PDB file of C-alpha atoms and ligand atoms in Angstrom:
ATOM      1  CA  UNK A   1       0.148   0.079   0.268  1.00 88.00           C
ATOM      2  CA  UNK A   2       1.188   3.389  -1.052  1.00 94.00           C
ATOM      3  CA  UNK A   3       0.549   6.009   1.741  1.00 98.00           C
ATOM      4  CA  UNK A   4       0.978   9.955   1.293  1.00 98.00           C
ATOM      5  CA  UNK A   5       0.554  12.589   3.599  1.00 98.00           C
ATOM      6  CA  UNK A   6      -0.315  16.217   3.264  1.00 98.00           C
ATOM      7  CA  UNK A   7      -0.112  19.129   5.287  1.00 98.00           C
ATOM      8  CA  UNK A   8      -0.445  22.879   4.578  1.00 98.00           C
ATOM      9  CA  UNK A   9      -1.060  26.441   6.309  1.00 98.00           C
ATOM     10  CA  UNK A  10       1.483  25.906   9.505  1.00 98.00           C
ATOM     11  CA  UNK A  11       2.642  29.323   9.512  1.00 98.00           C
ATOM     12  CA  UNK A  12       5.346  27.187  11.807  1.00 98.00           C
ATOM     13  CA  UNK A  13       7.456  30.871  13.982  1.00 98.00           C
ATOM     14  CA  UNK A  14       9.217  30.842  17.196  1.00 97.00           C
ATOM     15  CA  UNK A  15       6.345  32.667  19.001  1.00 96.00           C
ATOM     16  CA  UNK A  16       3.839  29.237  18.312  1.00 95.00           C
ATOM     17  CA  UNK A  17       6.652  26.776  20.458  1.00 96.00           C
ATOM     18  CA  UNK A  18       3.390  24.365  20.732  1.00 95.00           C
ATOM     19  CA  UNK A  19       2.352  23.729  17.349  1.00 96.00           C
ATOM     20  CA  UNK A  20       6.519  23.996  16.265  1.00 97.00           C
ATOM     21  CA  UNK A  21       6.904  20.596  19.145  1.00 96.00           C
ATOM     22  CA  UNK A  22       3.655  19.307  17.335  1.00 97.00           C
ATOM     23  CA  UNK A  23       5.289  19.746  13.922  1.00 98.00           C
ATOM     24  CA  UNK A  24       8.331  17.539  14.977  1.00 97.00           C
ATOM     25  CA  UNK A  25       6.740  14.957  16.726  1.00 96.00           C
ATOM     26  CA  UNK A  26       4.572  14.582  13.310  1.00 98.00           C
ATOM     27  CA  UNK A  27       7.576  14.033  11.629  1.00 98.00           C
ATOM     28  CA  UNK A  28       9.412  11.265  13.873  1.00 97.00           C
ATOM     29  CA  UNK A  29       6.208   9.760  14.037  1.00 97.00           C
ATOM     30  CA  UNK A  30       3.079   9.869  11.339  1.00 98.00           C
ATOM     31  CA  UNK A  31       5.236  10.989   8.459  1.00 98.00           C
ATOM     32  CA  UNK A  32       8.146   7.936   9.240  1.00 98.00           C
ATOM     33  CA  UNK A  33       5.645   5.251   8.388  1.00 98.00           C
ATOM     34  CA  UNK A  34       4.181   6.953   5.281  1.00 98.00           C
ATOM     35  CA  UNK A  35       5.947   7.092   1.515  1.00 98.00           C
ATOM     36  CA  UNK A  36       5.480  10.410   0.917  1.00 98.00           C
ATOM     37  CA  UNK A  37       4.897  13.940   2.618  1.00 98.00           C
ATOM     38  CA  UNK A  38       3.754  16.665   0.707  1.00 98.00           C
ATOM     39  CA  UNK A  39       3.889  20.401   2.037  1.00 99.00           C
ATOM     40  CA  UNK A  40       1.244  22.444  -0.367  1.00 99.00           C
ATOM     41  CA  UNK A  41       2.731  25.694   0.890  1.00 98.00           C
ATOM     42  CA  UNK A  42       2.982  28.275   4.013  1.00 98.00           C
ATOM     43  CA  UNK A  43       5.163  26.000   6.303  1.00 98.00           C
ATOM     44  CA  UNK A  44       6.813  29.153   7.815  1.00 98.00           C
ATOM     45  CA  UNK A  45       4.970  32.217   9.126  1.00 98.00           C
ATOM     46  CA  UNK A  46       6.810  33.754   6.514  1.00 98.00           C
ATOM     47  CA  UNK A  47      10.442  32.718   4.522  1.00 98.00           C
ATOM     48  CA  UNK A  48      12.325  36.307   3.547  1.00 98.00           C
ATOM     49  CA  UNK A  49      14.906  34.893   1.687  1.00 98.00           C
ATOM     50  CA  UNK A  50      17.332  31.457   1.964  1.00 98.00           C
ATOM     51  CA  UNK A  51      20.021  33.212   3.762  1.00 98.00           C
ATOM     52  CA  UNK A  52      17.780  33.186   6.456  1.00 98.00           C
ATOM     53  CA  UNK A  53      18.195  29.624   7.072  1.00 98.00           C
ATOM     54  CA  UNK A  54      21.037  31.334   9.226  1.00 98.00           C
ATOM     55  CA  UNK A  55      18.313  31.792  11.709  1.00 98.00           C
ATOM     56  CA  UNK A  56      18.379  28.551  14.376  1.00 98.00           C
ATOM     57  CA  UNK A  57      14.961  27.953  14.220  1.00 98.00           C
ATOM     58  CA  UNK A  58      14.680  27.526  10.125  1.00 98.00           C
ATOM     59  CA  UNK A  59      17.482  25.320   9.726  1.00 98.00           C
ATOM     60  CA  UNK A  60      16.008  23.423  12.800  1.00 98.00           C
ATOM     61  CA  UNK A  61      12.998  22.794  10.961  1.00 98.00           C
ATOM     62  CA  UNK A  62      14.498  22.146   7.327  1.00 98.00           C
ATOM     63  CA  UNK A  63      17.000  19.504   9.740  1.00 98.00           C
ATOM     64  CA  UNK A  64      14.073  17.724  10.912  1.00 98.00           C
ATOM     65  CA  UNK A  65      12.386  17.605   7.637  1.00 98.00           C
ATOM     66  CA  UNK A  66      15.843  16.289   5.704  1.00 98.00           C
ATOM     67  CA  UNK A  67      16.306  13.484   8.660  1.00 98.00           C
ATOM     68  CA  UNK A  68      12.576  12.345   7.775  1.00 98.00           C
ATOM     69  CA  UNK A  69      13.914  12.620   3.984  1.00 98.00           C
ATOM     70  CA  UNK A  70      16.979  10.513   4.704  1.00 98.00           C
ATOM     71  CA  UNK A  71      15.058   7.812   6.589  1.00 98.00           C
ATOM     72  CA  UNK A  72      12.966   6.741   3.106  1.00 98.00           C
ATOM     73  CA  UNK A  73       9.829   9.180   3.247  1.00 98.00           C
ATOM     74  CA  UNK A  74       9.942  11.258   0.355  1.00 98.00           C
ATOM     75  CA  UNK A  75       9.292  15.463   0.907  1.00 98.00           C
ATOM     76  CA  UNK A  76       7.407  17.457  -1.637  1.00 98.00           C
ATOM     77  CA  UNK A  77       6.913  21.188  -1.117  1.00 99.00           C
ATOM     78  CA  UNK A  78       5.044  23.602  -3.286  1.00 98.00           C
ATOM     79  CA  UNK A  79       5.583  27.462  -2.308  1.00 98.00           C
ATOM     80  CA  UNK A  80       2.562  29.491  -0.640  1.00 98.00           C
ATOM     81  CA  UNK A  81       1.808  33.234  -0.344  1.00 98.00           C
ATOM     82  CA  UNK A  82       4.044  33.258   2.566  1.00 98.00           C
ATOM     83  CA  UNK A  83       6.903  31.026   1.717  1.00 98.00           C
ATOM     84  CA  UNK A  84       7.293  31.674  -2.503  1.00 98.00           C
ATOM     85  CA  UNK A  85      10.964  32.709  -1.521  1.00 98.00           C
ATOM     86  CA  UNK A  86      12.003  29.264  -0.554  1.00 98.00           C
ATOM     87  CA  UNK A  87      14.470  28.311  -2.878  1.00 98.00           C
ATOM     88  CA  UNK A  88      17.485  26.239  -3.911  1.00 98.00           C
ATOM     89  CA  UNK A  89      18.598  26.988  -0.370  1.00 98.00           C
ATOM     90  CA  UNK A  90      15.517  25.518   1.416  1.00 99.00           C
ATOM     91  CA  UNK A  91      15.689  22.565  -1.185  1.00 98.00           C
ATOM     92  CA  UNK A  92      19.159  21.309  -0.053  1.00 98.00           C
ATOM     93  CA  UNK A  93      19.130  21.964   3.726  1.00 98.00           C
ATOM     94  CA  UNK A  94      15.277  20.649   4.061  1.00 98.00           C
ATOM     95  CA  UNK A  95      16.149  17.153   1.506  1.00 98.00           C
ATOM     96  CA  UNK A  96      12.637  18.751   0.103  1.00 98.00           C
ATOM     97  CA  UNK A  97      11.751  17.892  -4.122  1.00 98.00           C
ATOM     98  CA  UNK A  98      10.422  21.362  -5.017  1.00 98.00           C
ATOM     99  CA  UNK A  99       7.377  20.873  -7.081  1.00 98.00           C
ATOM    100  CA  UNK A 100       5.619  23.617  -9.752  1.00 98.00           C
ATOM    101  CA  UNK A 101       2.280  25.309  -8.943  1.00 98.00           C
ATOM    102  CA  UNK A 102      -0.172  23.150  -9.796  1.00 98.00           C
ATOM    103  CA  UNK A 103       1.565  19.705  -9.741  1.00 98.00           C
ATOM    104  CA  UNK A 104      -0.265  16.769 -11.856  1.00 98.00           C
ATOM    105  CA  UNK A 105       0.914  13.569  -9.649  1.00 97.00           C
ATOM    106  CA  UNK A 106       0.231   9.968  -9.525  1.00 97.00           C
ATOM    107  CA  UNK A 107      -1.154   8.880  -5.891  1.00 96.00           C
ATOM    108  CA  UNK A 108      -2.115   5.712  -5.283  1.00 91.00           C
ATOM    109  CA  UNK A 109      -3.019   5.221  -8.788  1.00 92.00           C
ATOM    110  CA  UNK A 110      -4.876   8.509  -8.972  1.00 96.00           C
ATOM    111  CA  UNK A 111      -4.277  11.547 -10.624  1.00 98.00           C
ATOM    112  CA  UNK A 112      -3.652  14.381  -8.187  1.00 98.00           C
ATOM    113  CA  UNK A 113      -3.574  17.901  -9.098  1.00 98.00           C
ATOM    114  CA  UNK A 114      -1.286  19.608  -5.832  1.00 98.00           C
ATOM    115  CA  UNK A 115      -1.701  23.276  -5.711  1.00 99.00           C
ATOM    116  CA  UNK A 116      -1.182  26.038  -2.975  1.00 99.00           C
ATOM    117  CA  UNK A 117      -4.738  27.597  -3.752  1.00 98.00           C
ATOM    118  CA  UNK A 118      -4.365  31.257  -3.694  1.00 98.00           C
ATOM    119  CA  UNK A 119      -4.541  31.504  -7.318  1.00 98.00           C
ATOM    120  CA  UNK A 120      -7.967  29.751  -6.735  1.00 98.00           C
ATOM    121  CA  UNK A 121      -8.925  32.629  -4.919  1.00 98.00           C
ATOM    122  CA  UNK A 122      -9.483  35.270  -7.637  1.00 98.00           C
ATOM    123  CA  UNK A 123     -12.235  37.270  -6.908  1.00 98.00           C
ATOM    124  CA  UNK A 124      -9.214  38.262  -4.419  1.00 98.00           C
ATOM    125  CA  UNK A 125      -8.472  40.998  -6.798  1.00 97.00           C
ATOM    126  CA  UNK A 126      -6.032  43.318  -4.740  1.00 96.00           C
ATOM    127  CA  UNK A 127      -3.987  40.138  -3.425  1.00 97.00           C
ATOM    128  CA  UNK A 128      -4.216  38.694  -6.907  1.00 98.00           C
ATOM    129  CA  UNK A 129      -2.543  41.832  -8.561  1.00 98.00           C
ATOM    130  CA  UNK A 130       0.114  41.775  -4.952  1.00 98.00           C
ATOM    131  CA  UNK A 131       0.988  38.236  -6.016  1.00 98.00           C
ATOM    132  CA  UNK A 132       1.495  38.827  -9.609  1.00 98.00           C
ATOM    133  CA  UNK A 133       4.129  41.908  -8.713  1.00 98.00           C
ATOM    134  CA  UNK A 134       6.238  39.796  -5.979  1.00 98.00           C
ATOM    135  CA  UNK A 135       6.165  36.844  -8.202  1.00 98.00           C
ATOM    136  CA  UNK A 136       8.292  38.701 -11.120  1.00 98.00           C
ATOM    137  CA  UNK A 137      11.496  38.027 -11.682  1.00 98.00           C
ATOM    138  CA  UNK A 138      12.639  41.576 -11.148  1.00 98.00           C
ATOM    139  CA  UNK A 139      11.042  41.594  -7.799  1.00 98.00           C
ATOM    140  CA  UNK A 140      12.181  38.913  -6.878  1.00 98.00           C
ATOM    141  CA  UNK A 141      16.098  39.618  -7.731  1.00 98.00           C
ATOM    142  CA  UNK A 142      15.646  43.294  -6.130  1.00 98.00           C
ATOM    143  CA  UNK A 143      13.737  42.134  -2.818  1.00 98.00           C
ATOM    144  CA  UNK A 144      16.921  39.477  -2.819  1.00 98.00           C
ATOM    145  CA  UNK A 145      18.852  42.142  -2.952  1.00 98.00           C
ATOM    146  CA  UNK A 146      18.115  43.724   0.347  1.00 98.00           C
ATOM    147  CA  UNK A 147      19.217  43.395   3.916  1.00 98.00           C
ATOM    148  CA  UNK A 148      17.604  40.355   5.277  1.00 98.00           C
ATOM    149  CA  UNK A 149      16.988  42.415   8.071  1.00 98.00           C
ATOM    150  CA  UNK A 150      15.255  45.096   6.414  1.00 98.00           C
ATOM    151  CA  UNK A 151      13.481  42.487   4.564  1.00 98.00           C
ATOM    152  CA  UNK A 152      12.125  40.686   7.605  1.00 98.00           C
ATOM    153  CA  UNK A 153      10.581  44.537   8.637  1.00 98.00           C
ATOM    154  CA  UNK A 154       9.226  45.108   5.236  1.00 98.00           C
ATOM    155  CA  UNK A 155       7.113  41.801   5.046  1.00 98.00           C
ATOM    156  CA  UNK A 156       6.570  42.427   9.011  1.00 98.00           C
ATOM    157  CA  UNK A 157       4.622  45.655   7.706  1.00 98.00           C
ATOM    158  CA  UNK A 158       3.234  43.912   5.062  1.00 97.00           C
ATOM    159  CA  UNK A 159       1.936  41.248   7.721  1.00 97.00           C
ATOM    160  CA  UNK A 160       0.122  43.646   9.128  1.00 97.00           C
ATOM    161  CA  UNK A 161      -1.331  45.381   6.621  1.00 94.00           C
ATOM    162  CA  UNK A 162      -2.420  42.010   5.101  1.00 94.00           C
ATOM    163  CA  UNK A 163      -4.558  41.223   8.857  1.00 94.00           C
ATOM    164  CA  UNK A 164      -5.847  44.772   8.234  1.00 95.00           C
ATOM    165  CA  UNK A 165      -7.180  44.206   4.543  1.00 93.00           C
ATOM    166  CA  UNK A 166      -8.478  40.881   5.526  1.00 92.00           C
ATOM    167  CA  UNK A 167     -10.494  42.300   8.070  1.00 94.00           C
ATOM    168  CA  UNK A 168     -12.426  44.210   5.169  1.00 94.00           C
ATOM    169  CA  UNK A 169     -12.422  41.688   2.441  1.00 96.00           C
ATOM    170  CA  UNK A 170     -15.320  39.330   2.924  1.00 96.00           C
ATOM    171  CA  UNK A 171     -15.478  35.985   3.749  1.00 95.00           C
ATOM    172  CA  UNK A 172     -16.518  35.195  -0.330  1.00 96.00           C
ATOM    173  CA  UNK A 173     -13.862  37.242  -1.778  1.00 95.00           C
ATOM    174  CA  UNK A 174     -11.084  35.255   0.285  1.00 95.00           C
ATOM    175  CA  UNK A 175     -12.827  32.041  -1.298  1.00 97.00           C
ATOM    176  CA  UNK A 176     -11.611  29.377  -3.824  1.00 98.00           C
ATOM    177  CA  UNK A 177     -13.638  30.902  -7.334  1.00 98.00           C
ATOM    178  CA  UNK A 178     -15.765  27.232  -8.307  1.00 98.00           C
ATOM    179  CA  UNK A 179     -15.074  28.769 -11.973  1.00 98.00           C
ATOM    180  CA  UNK A 180     -11.775  28.980 -11.989  1.00 98.00           C
ATOM    181  CA  UNK A 181     -12.212  25.726 -10.022  1.00 98.00           C
ATOM    182  CA  UNK A 182     -13.623  24.085 -12.361  1.00 98.00           C
ATOM    183  CA  UNK A 183     -11.348  25.640 -14.981  1.00 98.00           C
ATOM    184  CA  UNK A 184      -8.108  23.974 -13.656  1.00 98.00           C
ATOM    185  CA  UNK A 185      -9.538  20.793 -13.420  1.00 98.00           C
ATOM    186  CA  UNK A 186     -10.761  21.019 -16.848  1.00 98.00           C
ATOM    187  CA  UNK A 187      -6.908  21.904 -18.162  1.00 98.00           C
ATOM    188  CA  UNK A 188      -5.510  18.964 -15.978  1.00 98.00           C
ATOM    189  CA  UNK A 189      -7.932  16.664 -17.144  1.00 98.00           C
ATOM    190  CA  UNK A 190     -10.319  16.293 -13.828  1.00 98.00           C
ATOM    191  CA  UNK A 191      -8.394  15.118 -11.220  1.00 98.00           C
ATOM    192  CA  UNK A 192      -8.847  14.806  -7.652  1.00 98.00           C
ATOM    193  CA  UNK A 193      -7.703  18.369  -6.386  1.00 98.00           C
ATOM    194  CA  UNK A 194      -5.695  18.932  -2.929  1.00 98.00           C
ATOM    195  CA  UNK A 195      -4.907  22.126  -1.909  1.00 98.00           C
ATOM    196  CA  UNK A 196      -4.802  24.662   1.218  1.00 98.00           C
ATOM    197  CA  UNK A 197      -4.580  28.240   2.206  1.00 98.00           C
ATOM    198  CA  UNK A 198      -8.338  29.050   2.783  1.00 98.00           C
ATOM    199  CA  UNK A 199      -7.899  27.512   6.216  1.00 98.00           C
ATOM    200  CA  UNK A 200     -11.232  26.059   5.733  1.00 97.00           C
ATOM    201  CA  UNK A 201     -10.464  22.267   5.575  1.00 98.00           C
ATOM    202  CA  UNK A 202     -13.325  20.537   3.955  1.00 98.00           C
ATOM    203  CA  UNK A 203     -14.036  17.821   1.029  1.00 98.00           C
ATOM    204  CA  UNK A 204     -15.605  19.061  -1.885  1.00 98.00           C
ATOM    205  CA  UNK A 205     -16.817  17.164  -5.101  1.00 98.00           C
ATOM    206  CA  UNK A 206     -17.418  19.165  -8.218  1.00 98.00           C
ATOM    207  CA  UNK A 207     -19.294  18.273 -11.409  1.00 98.00           C
ATOM    208  CA  UNK A 208     -16.893  19.822 -14.111  1.00 98.00           C
ATOM    209  CA  UNK A 209     -18.384  18.271 -18.186  1.00 98.00           C
ATOM    210  CA  UNK A 210     -20.071  15.125 -16.590  1.00 98.00           C
ATOM    211  CA  UNK A 211     -16.914  14.083 -14.626  1.00 98.00           C
ATOM    212  CA  UNK A 212     -16.901  14.278 -10.597  1.00 98.00           C
ATOM    213  CA  UNK A 213     -13.901  15.591  -9.243  1.00 98.00           C
ATOM    214  CA  UNK A 214     -13.250  15.702  -5.428  1.00 98.00           C
ATOM    215  CA  UNK A 215     -11.792  18.791  -4.069  1.00 98.00           C
ATOM    216  CA  UNK A 216      -9.869  18.193  -0.918  1.00 98.00           C
ATOM    217  CA  UNK A 217      -8.875  21.630   1.393  1.00 98.00           C
ATOM    218  CA  UNK A 218      -6.342  21.051   3.923  1.00 98.00           C
ATOM    219  CA  UNK A 219      -6.701  22.615   7.523  1.00 98.00           C
ATOM    220  CA  UNK A 220      -4.354  25.003   9.179  1.00 98.00           C
ATOM    221  CA  UNK A 221      -2.499  23.875  12.414  1.00 97.00           C
ATOM    222  CA  UNK A 222      -3.986  27.297  15.050  1.00 95.00           C
ATOM    223  CA  UNK A 223      -6.387  24.835  16.896  1.00 90.00           C
ATOM    224  CA  UNK A 224      -4.593  21.595  16.167  1.00 93.00           C
ATOM    225  CA  UNK A 225      -2.556  20.124  14.186  1.00 96.00           C
ATOM    226  CA  UNK A 226      -3.798  17.727  11.185  1.00 98.00           C
ATOM    227  CA  UNK A 227      -3.054  16.044   7.915  1.00 98.00           C
ATOM    228  CA  UNK A 228      -4.825  14.491   4.850  1.00 98.00           C
ATOM    229  CA  UNK A 229      -3.780  10.650   4.241  1.00 98.00           C
ATOM    230  CA  UNK A 230      -4.479   9.006   1.190  1.00 98.00           C
ATOM    231  CA  UNK A 231      -3.743   5.551  -0.232  1.00 97.00           C
ATOM    232  CA  UNK A 232      -5.263   3.203  -2.761  1.00 96.00           C
ATOM    233  CA  UNK A 233      -8.685   3.509  -0.804  1.00 96.00           C
ATOM    234  CA  UNK A 234      -8.994   7.206  -0.510  1.00 97.00           C
ATOM    235  CA  UNK A 235      -8.172   9.770   1.199  1.00 98.00           C
ATOM    236  CA  UNK A 236      -8.997  10.970   4.739  1.00 98.00           C
ATOM    237  CA  UNK A 237      -8.447  14.222   7.521  1.00 98.00           C
ATOM    238  CA  UNK A 238      -6.405  12.958  10.319  1.00 98.00           C
ATOM    239  CA  UNK A 239      -6.068  15.332  13.273  1.00 97.00           C
ATOM    240  CA  UNK A 240      -3.079  14.518  15.867  1.00 95.00           C
ATOM    241  CA  UNK A 241      -2.646  14.119  19.271  1.00 85.00           C
ATOM    242  CA  UNK A 242      -2.287  17.397  21.155  1.00 77.00           C
ATOM    243  CA  UNK A 243       1.063  16.682  22.574  1.00 67.00           C
TER     244      UNK A 243
HETATM  245  O1  LP5 B   1      -0.800  35.200   4.543  1.00 82.37           O
HETATM  246  P1  LP5 B   1      -2.468  35.514   4.918  1.00 82.37           P
HETATM  247  O2  LP5 B   1      -3.295  33.963   4.686  1.00 82.37           O
HETATM  248  O3  LP5 B   1      -3.128  36.016   5.714  1.00 82.37           O
HETATM  249  O4  LP5 B   1      -3.439  36.498   3.870  1.00 82.37           O
HETATM  250  C1  LP5 B   1      -3.380  36.232   1.738  1.00 82.37           C
HETATM  251  C2  LP5 B   1      -2.754  37.950   1.333  1.00 82.37           C
HETATM  252  N1  LP5 B   1      -1.831  37.921   2.097  1.00 82.37           N
HETATM  253  C3  LP5 B   1      -0.495  38.171   1.730  1.00 82.37           C
HETATM  254  C4  LP5 B   1       0.652  38.633   2.495  1.00 82.37           C
HETATM  255  C5  LP5 B   1       1.401  38.229   3.246  1.00 82.37           C
HETATM  256  O5  LP5 B   1       0.799  37.650   4.315  1.00 82.37           O
HETATM  257  C6  LP5 B   1       2.637  38.501   3.907  1.00 82.37           C
HETATM  258  C7  LP5 B   1       3.826  37.487   3.847  1.00 82.37           C
HETATM  259  C8  LP5 B   1       4.555  37.242   3.029  1.00 82.37           C
HETATM  260  C9  LP5 B   1       6.106  37.048   3.283  1.00 82.37           C
HETATM  261  C10 LP5 B   1       6.793  36.637   1.762  1.00 82.37           C
HETATM  262  C11 LP5 B   1       7.510  37.579   1.338  1.00 82.37           C
HETATM  263  C12 LP5 B   1       7.884  38.847  -0.147  1.00 82.37           C
HETATM  264  C13 LP5 B   1       6.728  39.646  -0.077  1.00 82.37           C
HETATM  265  C14 LP5 B   1       7.162  41.130   0.839  1.00 82.37           C
HETATM  266  C15 LP5 B   1       6.660  42.578   0.541  1.00 82.37           C
HETATM  267  C16 LP5 B   1       7.307  43.268   1.150  1.00 82.37           C
HETATM  268  O6  LP5 B   1      -0.095  37.139   0.842  1.00 82.37           O
HETATM  269  C17 LP5 B   1      -4.484  38.296   1.127  1.00 82.37           C
HETATM  270  C18 LP5 B   1      -4.657  37.813   1.191  1.00 82.37           C
HETATM  271  C19 LP5 B   1      -5.820  36.647   1.820  1.00 82.37           C
HETATM  272  O7  LP5 B   1      -4.466  35.405   2.237  1.00 82.37           O
HETATM  273  C20 LP5 B   1      -6.817  35.282   1.650  1.00 82.37           C
HETATM  274  O8  LP5 B   1      -6.749  34.895   0.314  1.00 82.37           O
HETATM  275  O9  LP5 B   1      -6.817  38.459   1.171  1.00 82.37           O
HETATM  276  O10 LP5 B   1      -3.679  39.302   0.829  1.00 82.37           O
HETATM  277  C21 LP5 B   1      -3.544  40.921   1.065  1.00 82.37           C
HETATM  278  O11 LP5 B   1      -4.338  41.193   2.230  1.00 82.37           O
HETATM  279  C22 LP5 B   1      -3.152  41.585   0.655  1.00 82.37           C
HETATM  280  C23 LP5 B   1      -3.623  42.844   0.358  1.00 82.37           C
HETATM  281  O12 LP5 B   1      -4.902  42.443  -0.427  1.00 82.37           O
HETATM  282  C24 LP5 B   1      -3.042  43.963  -0.921  1.00 82.37           C
HETATM  283  C25 LP5 B   1      -2.029  44.108  -0.548  1.00 82.37           C
HETATM  284  C26 LP5 B   1      -0.769  45.052  -1.691  1.00 82.37           C
HETATM  285  C27 LP5 B   1       0.427  45.713  -0.118  1.00 82.37           C
HETATM  286  C28 LP5 B   1       1.463  46.752  -1.406  1.00 82.37           C
HETATM  287  C29 LP5 B   1       2.816  47.039  -0.680  1.00 82.37           C
HETATM  288  C30 LP5 B   1       3.449  45.940  -0.407  1.00 82.37           C
HETATM  289  C31 LP5 B   1       4.738  46.731  -1.590  1.00 82.37           C
HETATM  290  C32 LP5 B   1       5.543  45.033  -2.095  1.00 82.37           C
HETATM  291  C33 LP5 B   1       5.599  44.988  -3.522  1.00 82.37           C
HETATM  292  C34 LP5 B   1       5.214  44.775  -4.214  1.00 82.37           C
HETATM  293 MN1   MN B   2      -1.620  31.052   2.166  1.00 82.37          MN
END
C-alpha cells in the first residue's frame, strides 16, 4: 500500500512553540510511516529568502525535514504565499523536492492535482495584483538584494497590512472561485484536487463537464495539528493528538 500525507498552512514561527513541537513529533511519528509527505505551502509564518537559514529556528525545521527524507519518506514542497521565496538553499537543507504550482502527480493510482490554493481565490483582486508583482523575476531579484533585516521588516509591515485588509474583505472574496476551480480541473484532465490556503478544511465534489472531481481543502495548524492521508482506498482527514 502506498501512503501519502498532505499538510499546509502551519505558519511555523518561534512564537508558537507548541505547534512547532507537534510538527516535530509528526515528522518523527506519522510521517516516518508514510511513503511521501507533501507540504502544500505556508509551512513557515514567512520565508524572507534562503539566507534566513542563518536563523537557528529555520535551520532546525529544515534539519527535521531532512532527517525524515534521509530515513526514506519522500518530501515534496509547493510554495505558498508566505514562503514563495524558498529556493534551492531551502531544498538542500530540507531534502525537499520543489514542485511547481500546480503539480499533477499520481497518488496511489489516482491523478491528483496539488496547489497551494491562492491562485484559486480569483475574486481577491487586490491579492492577485500583489501576487503578480511579487512573483515576477525582477521583483524577486531586487527584493532578495536587500539586507535580510530590511526584508524581514518589510514583510512584517506587509503582514500587518494584510491582516487589516482581511478584516475588510468578505469571506466569499477570500474563498476559491468555483469557475476558476472548474477551469483548473478541466485543463488538467479532471483530477482529484488537494490544496490549502483558505484554512477551510472540507471535502467538496465538483461536477465539471460530466466528470465528478473531488476537492480536498487542508486545514491550518492554529487549533490543532492535522493532515490528509491518501492511499489506494481514498483520502481522509487525520487530527494529531495534542502533546
Ligand atoms: O497570508 P494570509 O493568509 O494571512 O493572507 C493572504 C494574503 N496576504 C499575503 C501577504 C502575506 O501574508 C505577507 C507575507 C508574505 C511573505 C513573502 C515575502 C515577500 C513579500 C514581501 C513584500 C514586501 O499574501 C491576503 C489575502 C489572503 O491571503 C486570503 O487569500 O487576502 O492578501 C492581502 O492581504 C494582500 C492585499 O490585499 C494587497 C497588499 C498590497 C500591498 C502593497 C504594498 C507592498 C509592496 C510590495 C511590493 C509590491
Ligand atoms: Mn496561504
